[in-house]
XYZ file of C-alpha atoms in Angstrom:
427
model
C 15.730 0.603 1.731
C 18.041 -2.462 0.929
C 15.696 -4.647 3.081
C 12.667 -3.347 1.342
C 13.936 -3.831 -2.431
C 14.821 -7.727 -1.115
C 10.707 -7.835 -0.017
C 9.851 -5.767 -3.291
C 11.985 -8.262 -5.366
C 9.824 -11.770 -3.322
C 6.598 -9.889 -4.125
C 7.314 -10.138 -7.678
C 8.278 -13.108 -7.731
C 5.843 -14.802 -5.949
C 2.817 -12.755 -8.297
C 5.002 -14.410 -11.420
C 5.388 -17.802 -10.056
C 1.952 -17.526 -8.808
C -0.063 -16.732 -12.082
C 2.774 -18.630 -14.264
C 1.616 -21.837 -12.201
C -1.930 -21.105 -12.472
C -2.970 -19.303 -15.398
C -6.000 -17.811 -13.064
C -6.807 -14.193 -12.093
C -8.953 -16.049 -9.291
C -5.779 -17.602 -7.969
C -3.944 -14.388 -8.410
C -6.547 -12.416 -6.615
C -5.970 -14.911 -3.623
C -2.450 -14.209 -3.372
C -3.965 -10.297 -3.076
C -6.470 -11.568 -0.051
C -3.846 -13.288 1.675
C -1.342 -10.196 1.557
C -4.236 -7.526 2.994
C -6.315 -9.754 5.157
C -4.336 -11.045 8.066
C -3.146 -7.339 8.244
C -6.492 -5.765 8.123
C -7.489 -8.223 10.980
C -4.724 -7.489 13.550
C -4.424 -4.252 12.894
C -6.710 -3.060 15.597
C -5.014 -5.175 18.594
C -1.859 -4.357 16.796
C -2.690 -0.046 17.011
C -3.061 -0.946 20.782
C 0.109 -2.684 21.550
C 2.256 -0.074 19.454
C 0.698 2.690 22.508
C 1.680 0.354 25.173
C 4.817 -1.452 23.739
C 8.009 -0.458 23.069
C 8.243 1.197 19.136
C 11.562 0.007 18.448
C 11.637 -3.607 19.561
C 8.365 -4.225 17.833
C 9.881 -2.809 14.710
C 12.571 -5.417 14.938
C 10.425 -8.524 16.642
C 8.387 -7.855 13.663
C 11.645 -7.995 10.564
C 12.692 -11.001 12.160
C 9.347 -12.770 12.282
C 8.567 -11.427 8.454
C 11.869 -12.639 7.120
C 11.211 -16.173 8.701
C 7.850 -16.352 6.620
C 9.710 -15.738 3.389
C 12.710 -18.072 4.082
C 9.916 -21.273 4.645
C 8.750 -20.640 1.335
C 12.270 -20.816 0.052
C 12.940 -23.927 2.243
C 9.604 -26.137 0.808
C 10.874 -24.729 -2.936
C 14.523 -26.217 -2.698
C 12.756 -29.688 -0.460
C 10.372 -29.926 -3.874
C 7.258 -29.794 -1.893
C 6.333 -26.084 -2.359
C 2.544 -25.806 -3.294
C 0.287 -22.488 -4.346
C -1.273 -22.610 -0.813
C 2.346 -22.573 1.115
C 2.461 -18.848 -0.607
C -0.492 -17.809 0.754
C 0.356 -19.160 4.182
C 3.557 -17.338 3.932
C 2.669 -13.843 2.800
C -0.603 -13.868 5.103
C 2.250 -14.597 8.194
C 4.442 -11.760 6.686
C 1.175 -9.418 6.653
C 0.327 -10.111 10.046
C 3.821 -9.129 11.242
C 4.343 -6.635 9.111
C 1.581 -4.302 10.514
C 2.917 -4.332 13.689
C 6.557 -3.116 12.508
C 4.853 -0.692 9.615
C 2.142 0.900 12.195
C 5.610 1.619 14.919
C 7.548 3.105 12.603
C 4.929 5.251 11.446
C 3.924 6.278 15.008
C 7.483 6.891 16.238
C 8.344 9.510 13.167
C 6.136 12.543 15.116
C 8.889 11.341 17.973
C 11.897 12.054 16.047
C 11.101 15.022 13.359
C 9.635 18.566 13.941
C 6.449 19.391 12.976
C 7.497 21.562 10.242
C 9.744 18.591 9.035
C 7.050 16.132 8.793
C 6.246 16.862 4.790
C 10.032 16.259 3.945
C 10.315 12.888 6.006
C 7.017 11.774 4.394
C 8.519 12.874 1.080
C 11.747 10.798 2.003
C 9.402 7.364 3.131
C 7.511 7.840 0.128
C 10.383 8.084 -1.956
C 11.782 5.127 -0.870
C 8.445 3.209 -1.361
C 9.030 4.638 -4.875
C 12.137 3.545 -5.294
C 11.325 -0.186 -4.477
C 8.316 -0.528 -6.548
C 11.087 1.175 -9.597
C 14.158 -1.012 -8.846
C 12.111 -4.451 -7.867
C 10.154 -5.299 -10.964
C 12.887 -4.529 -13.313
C 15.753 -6.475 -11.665
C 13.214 -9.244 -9.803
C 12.048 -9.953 -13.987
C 16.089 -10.051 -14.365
C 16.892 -12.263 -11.160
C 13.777 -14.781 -11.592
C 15.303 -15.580 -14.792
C 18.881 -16.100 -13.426
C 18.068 -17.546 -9.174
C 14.715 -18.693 -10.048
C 12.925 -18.783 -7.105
C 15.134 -19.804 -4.486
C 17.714 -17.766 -4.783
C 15.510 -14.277 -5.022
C 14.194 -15.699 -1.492
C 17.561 -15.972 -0.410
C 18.250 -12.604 -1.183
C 15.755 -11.212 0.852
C 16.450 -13.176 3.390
C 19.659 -11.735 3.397
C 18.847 -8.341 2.884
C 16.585 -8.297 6.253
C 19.890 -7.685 8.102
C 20.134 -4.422 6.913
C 15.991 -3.563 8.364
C 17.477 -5.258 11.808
C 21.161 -3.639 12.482
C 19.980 0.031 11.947
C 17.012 -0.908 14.612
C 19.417 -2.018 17.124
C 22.024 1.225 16.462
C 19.604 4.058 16.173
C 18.200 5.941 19.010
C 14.615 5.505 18.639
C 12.387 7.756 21.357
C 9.896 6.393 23.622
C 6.322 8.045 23.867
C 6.545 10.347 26.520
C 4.245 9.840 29.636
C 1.276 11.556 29.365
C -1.550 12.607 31.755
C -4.218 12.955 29.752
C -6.820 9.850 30.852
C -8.768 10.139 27.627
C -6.557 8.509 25.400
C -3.744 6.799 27.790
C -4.210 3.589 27.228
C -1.188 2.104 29.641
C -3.403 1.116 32.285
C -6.335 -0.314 30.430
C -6.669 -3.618 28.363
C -6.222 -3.580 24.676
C -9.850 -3.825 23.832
C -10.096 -1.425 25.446
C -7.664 0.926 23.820
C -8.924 0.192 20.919
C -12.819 1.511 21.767
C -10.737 4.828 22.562
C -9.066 5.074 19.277
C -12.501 4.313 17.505
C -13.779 6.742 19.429
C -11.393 9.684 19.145
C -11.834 9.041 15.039
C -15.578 8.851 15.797
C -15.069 12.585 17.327
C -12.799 14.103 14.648
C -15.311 13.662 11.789
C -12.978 15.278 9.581
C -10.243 12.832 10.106
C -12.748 9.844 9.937
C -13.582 10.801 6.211
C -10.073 11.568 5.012
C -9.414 8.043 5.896
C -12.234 6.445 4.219
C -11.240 8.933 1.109
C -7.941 7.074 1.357
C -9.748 3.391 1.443
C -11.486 4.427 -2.095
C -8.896 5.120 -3.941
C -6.809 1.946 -1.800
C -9.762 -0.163 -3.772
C -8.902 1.128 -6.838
C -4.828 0.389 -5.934
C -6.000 -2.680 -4.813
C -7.906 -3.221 -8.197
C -5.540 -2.429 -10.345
C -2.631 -4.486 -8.633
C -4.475 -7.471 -9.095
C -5.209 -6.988 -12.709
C -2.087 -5.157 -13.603
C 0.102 -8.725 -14.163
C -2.471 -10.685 -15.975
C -3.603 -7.641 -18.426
C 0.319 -7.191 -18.919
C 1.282 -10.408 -19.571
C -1.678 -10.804 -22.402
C 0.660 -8.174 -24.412
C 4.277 -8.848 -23.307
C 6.004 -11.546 -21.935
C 7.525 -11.979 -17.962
C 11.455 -11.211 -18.453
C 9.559 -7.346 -20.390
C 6.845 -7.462 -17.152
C 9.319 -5.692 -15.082
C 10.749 -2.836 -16.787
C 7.368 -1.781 -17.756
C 6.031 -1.974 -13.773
C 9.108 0.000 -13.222
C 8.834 2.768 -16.068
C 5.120 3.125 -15.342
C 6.250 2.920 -11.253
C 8.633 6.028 -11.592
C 5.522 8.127 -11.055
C 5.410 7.434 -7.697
C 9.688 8.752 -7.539
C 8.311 11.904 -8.821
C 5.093 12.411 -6.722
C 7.911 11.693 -3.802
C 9.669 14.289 -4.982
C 6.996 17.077 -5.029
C 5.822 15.482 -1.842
C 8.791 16.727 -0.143
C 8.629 19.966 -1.325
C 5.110 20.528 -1.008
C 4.388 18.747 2.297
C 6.961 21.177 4.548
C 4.950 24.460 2.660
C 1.819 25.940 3.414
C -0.309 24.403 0.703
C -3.282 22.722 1.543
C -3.020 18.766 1.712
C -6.746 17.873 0.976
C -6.989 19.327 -2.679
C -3.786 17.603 -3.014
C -5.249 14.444 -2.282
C -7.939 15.283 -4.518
C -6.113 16.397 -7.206
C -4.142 13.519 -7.276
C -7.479 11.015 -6.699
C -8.016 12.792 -10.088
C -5.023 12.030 -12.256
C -5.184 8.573 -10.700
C -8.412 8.020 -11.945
C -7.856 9.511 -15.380
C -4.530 6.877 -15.813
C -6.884 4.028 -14.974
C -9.425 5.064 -17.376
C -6.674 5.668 -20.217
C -5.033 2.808 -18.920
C -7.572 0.317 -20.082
C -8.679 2.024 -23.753
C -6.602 0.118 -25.835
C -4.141 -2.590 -25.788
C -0.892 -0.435 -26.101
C 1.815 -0.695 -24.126
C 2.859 2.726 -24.751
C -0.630 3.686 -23.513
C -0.476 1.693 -20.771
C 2.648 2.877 -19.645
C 2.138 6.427 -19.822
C -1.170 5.934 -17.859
C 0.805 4.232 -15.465
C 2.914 6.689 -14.645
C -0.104 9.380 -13.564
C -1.422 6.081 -11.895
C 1.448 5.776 -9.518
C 1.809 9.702 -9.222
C -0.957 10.334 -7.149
C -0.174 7.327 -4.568
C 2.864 9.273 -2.780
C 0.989 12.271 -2.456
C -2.339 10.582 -1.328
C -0.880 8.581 1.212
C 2.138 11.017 2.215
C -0.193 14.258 2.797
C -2.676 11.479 4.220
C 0.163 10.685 6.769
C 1.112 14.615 7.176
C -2.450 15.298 8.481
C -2.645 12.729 11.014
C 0.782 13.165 12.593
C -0.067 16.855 12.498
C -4.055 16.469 13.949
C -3.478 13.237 16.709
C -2.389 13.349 19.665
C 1.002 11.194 19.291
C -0.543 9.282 22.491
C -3.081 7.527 20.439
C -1.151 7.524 16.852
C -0.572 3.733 17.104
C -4.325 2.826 17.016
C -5.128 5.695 14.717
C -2.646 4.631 11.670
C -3.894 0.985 12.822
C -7.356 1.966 12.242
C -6.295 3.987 8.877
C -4.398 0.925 7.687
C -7.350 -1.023 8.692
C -9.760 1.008 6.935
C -7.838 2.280 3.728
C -7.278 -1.558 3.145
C -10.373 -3.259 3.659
C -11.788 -2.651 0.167
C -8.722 -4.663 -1.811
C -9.516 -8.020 -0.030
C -13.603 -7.943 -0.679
C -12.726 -6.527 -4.505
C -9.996 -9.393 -4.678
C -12.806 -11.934 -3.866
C -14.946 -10.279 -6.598
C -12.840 -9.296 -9.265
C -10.955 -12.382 -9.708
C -13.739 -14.653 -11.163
C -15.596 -11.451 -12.573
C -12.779 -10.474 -15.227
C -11.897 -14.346 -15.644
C -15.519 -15.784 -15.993
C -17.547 -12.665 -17.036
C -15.503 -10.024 -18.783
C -12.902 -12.102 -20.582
C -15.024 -13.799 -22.107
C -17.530 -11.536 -23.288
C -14.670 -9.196 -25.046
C -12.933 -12.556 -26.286
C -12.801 -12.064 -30.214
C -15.815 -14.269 -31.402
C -17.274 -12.718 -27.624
C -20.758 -10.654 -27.217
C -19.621 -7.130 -26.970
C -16.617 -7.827 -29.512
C -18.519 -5.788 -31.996
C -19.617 -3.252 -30.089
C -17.324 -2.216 -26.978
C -14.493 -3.832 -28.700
C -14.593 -1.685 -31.583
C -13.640 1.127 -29.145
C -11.540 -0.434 -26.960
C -10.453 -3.423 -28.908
C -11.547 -7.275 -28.727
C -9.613 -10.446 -27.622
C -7.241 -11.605 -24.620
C -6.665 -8.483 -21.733
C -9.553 -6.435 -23.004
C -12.130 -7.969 -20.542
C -9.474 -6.686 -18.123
C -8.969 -3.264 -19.915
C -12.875 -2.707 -19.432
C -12.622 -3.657 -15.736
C -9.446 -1.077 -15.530
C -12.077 2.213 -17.227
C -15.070 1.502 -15.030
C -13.176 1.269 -11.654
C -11.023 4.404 -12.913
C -14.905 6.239 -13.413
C -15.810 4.318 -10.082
C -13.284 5.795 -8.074
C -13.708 9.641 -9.834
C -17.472 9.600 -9.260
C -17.029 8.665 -5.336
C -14.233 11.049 -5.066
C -16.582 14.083 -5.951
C -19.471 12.997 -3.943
C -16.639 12.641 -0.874
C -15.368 16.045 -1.874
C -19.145 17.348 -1.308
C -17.864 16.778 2.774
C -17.321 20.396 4.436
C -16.013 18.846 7.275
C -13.122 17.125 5.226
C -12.511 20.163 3.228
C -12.050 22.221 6.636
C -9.708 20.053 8.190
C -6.919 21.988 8.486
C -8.143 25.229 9.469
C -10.750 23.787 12.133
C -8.893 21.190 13.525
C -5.651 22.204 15.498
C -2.695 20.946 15.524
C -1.040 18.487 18.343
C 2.112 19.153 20.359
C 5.099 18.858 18.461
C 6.896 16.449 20.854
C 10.296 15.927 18.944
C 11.202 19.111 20.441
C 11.310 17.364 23.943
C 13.228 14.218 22.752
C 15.943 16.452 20.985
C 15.930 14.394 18.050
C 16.406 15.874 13.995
């Protein structure tokens, strides 16, 4: 968790330094492609390799080979020759690696915990997801101020260590062999294991669509992390950015929470997902009425609710319904999928809400008198409209999805896999 508030505390400031040096959602939306793309790319090959490979040295080739990204930028900062596109490089390298450590540790937790334990250790990942996104925008507002950049990528650098050390201590299990030949993949190339984990989704209709329901509401995460920085900093300044990211973030420490509780229960993980689709939606809407902090922050919070739940139950069901053979390839395929829309709306949404929007809610703007007597005129509101119709976006696609029998059935038509930490004597 150390290592991931050092990476939470870079993020910020790099989406700070970023926007401070360019003034342009555009640019800011490019920092957004460069994080999801390289990721989105690999993750296919990278599904493969995590079946083949060994979990826990990828896991810690991959922390090494992230931290190195971050340190360059650091390096080029300090030399005085740091420019926006070095960034982009940087974070694209750190994506790229990063979905090769992110997909093994994912796979290697139906190794390690008992079936009926999964819903608590998803409650405990997502929790500490929550905890980063509630710790690193208050004190990375704090230490930008005090170790500028430099020093907060420094830090991180630093804090890496403590990703690397437990890797090397822990016992982490192997896959155990397996005979079945329709989704072994040792003996085949990795094209070619990644045609089987296509197919098996392409076979499992039900698990095909819970993904894409993950990828819609991923757009709207997507969405609203691009536009989050610029709409707050319209109405508050950086140094009061990161308390509000965190009070509005501690939604996702509490959606952890029932997560655990939830997840290890008999309650059925699809209307959660829905549910919480829902309230997410509703925050964004709220979220973009009026140019209140208060508002926004309260919004916020329901915002960043749902995303523990969505992706933890998301994660339940798959470690529960796939074969642990193929689980490398799968989560590759989910990451793959549930992140695909954030890169195209990053292309889109950039010069939309900076050329289009902006300026037609400016105060002397077109729709000043008649949208922005409802939800107020003049710098942020273009990006306060953009924030209610992807919030309606995202709840109209969610009840069409919902419409799915198939989706809706998962759990009681598709069986569960073989619950192989028993055999590995681990938790």
């Amino acid at each position: 968790m150390v290592s991931r508030v050092g990476s939470g505390l870079t993020s910020f400031a790099f989406d700070v330094w970023v926007y401070q040096h360019t003034g342009s959602i555009t640019q800011f939306a490019f920092l957004t492609l460069a994080i999801t793309l390289p990721g989105i790319c690999i993750a296919p090959i990278a599904g493969s390799i995590v079946d083949r490979w060994s979990r826990r040295w990828l896991m810690v080739i991959s922390a090494i080979c992230s931290s190195l990204c971050v340190l360059t930028v650091g390096i080029l900062f300090a030399l005085g020759h740091l420019e926006i596109w070095h960034i982009y490089l940087a974070v694209a390298g750190k994506s790229l690696f990063s979905t090769f450590g992110v997909t093994a540790f994912r796979a290697s937790v139906v190794l390690m915990v008992p079936k009926n334990r999964l819903g608590r250790a998803s409650g405990l990942t997502q929790g500490t997801d929550s905890i980063v996104r509630l710790v690193s925008p208050a004190l990375g507002g704090i230490l930008l101020g005090i170790l500028k950049l430099p020093g907060v990528i420094l830090l991180d650098f630093i804090t890496f260590i403590f990703a690397i050390i437990p890797l090397l201590i822990l016992n982490v299990p192997e896959l155990p062999h397996t005979d079945n030949t329709e989704i072994d993949s040792q003996d085949k190339s990795l094209l070619s294991g990644v045609v089987e984990g296509w197919n098996y989704l392409l076979t499992r209709r039900g698990v095909l669509m819970l993904v894409f329901l993950r990828s819609i509401y991923n757009g709207a995460i997507g969405s609203a992390m691009i536009l989050v920085t610029p709409l707050l900093l319209s109405l508050t300044t950086p140094a009061g950015l990161g308390p509000l990211l965190s009070l509005a973030g501690s939604g996702m420490l509490v959606g952890s929470i029932f997560l655990g509780v939830l997840g290890d229960r008999q309650a059925n993980l699809v209307n959660i997902i829905f549910i919480s689709i829902f309230l997410g939606s509703c925050g964004l809407v709220t979220g973009g009425m009026r140019p209140s902090l208060t508002l926004f922050t309260i919004s916020g919070f329901f915002f960043a609710l749902g995303i523990p739940l969505i992706n933890g139950c998301t994660q339940i069901l798959l470690q529960r319904k796939v074969a642990p053979e193929i689980q490398g390839r799968i989560f590759s395929m989910n990451n793959m999928i549930a992140t695909a829309f954030p890169p195209v709306l990053a292309i889109a949404i950039g010069p939309f809400a900076d050329k289009v929007l902006e300026p037609l809610m400016d105060f002397d703007g077109p729709w000043s008198q008649g949208i922005g007597q409802l939800i107020g005129s003049g710098p942020g509101r273009g990006i306060g409209l953009l924030f209610i119709l992807i919030g309606l976006t995202t709840l109209l696609s969610t009840l069409i999805v919902y419409q799915y029998e198939p989706l809706r059935r998962l759990e009681s038509e598709l069986p569960d896999t073989v619950d192989f930490s028993k055999e590995n004597q681990v938790a």
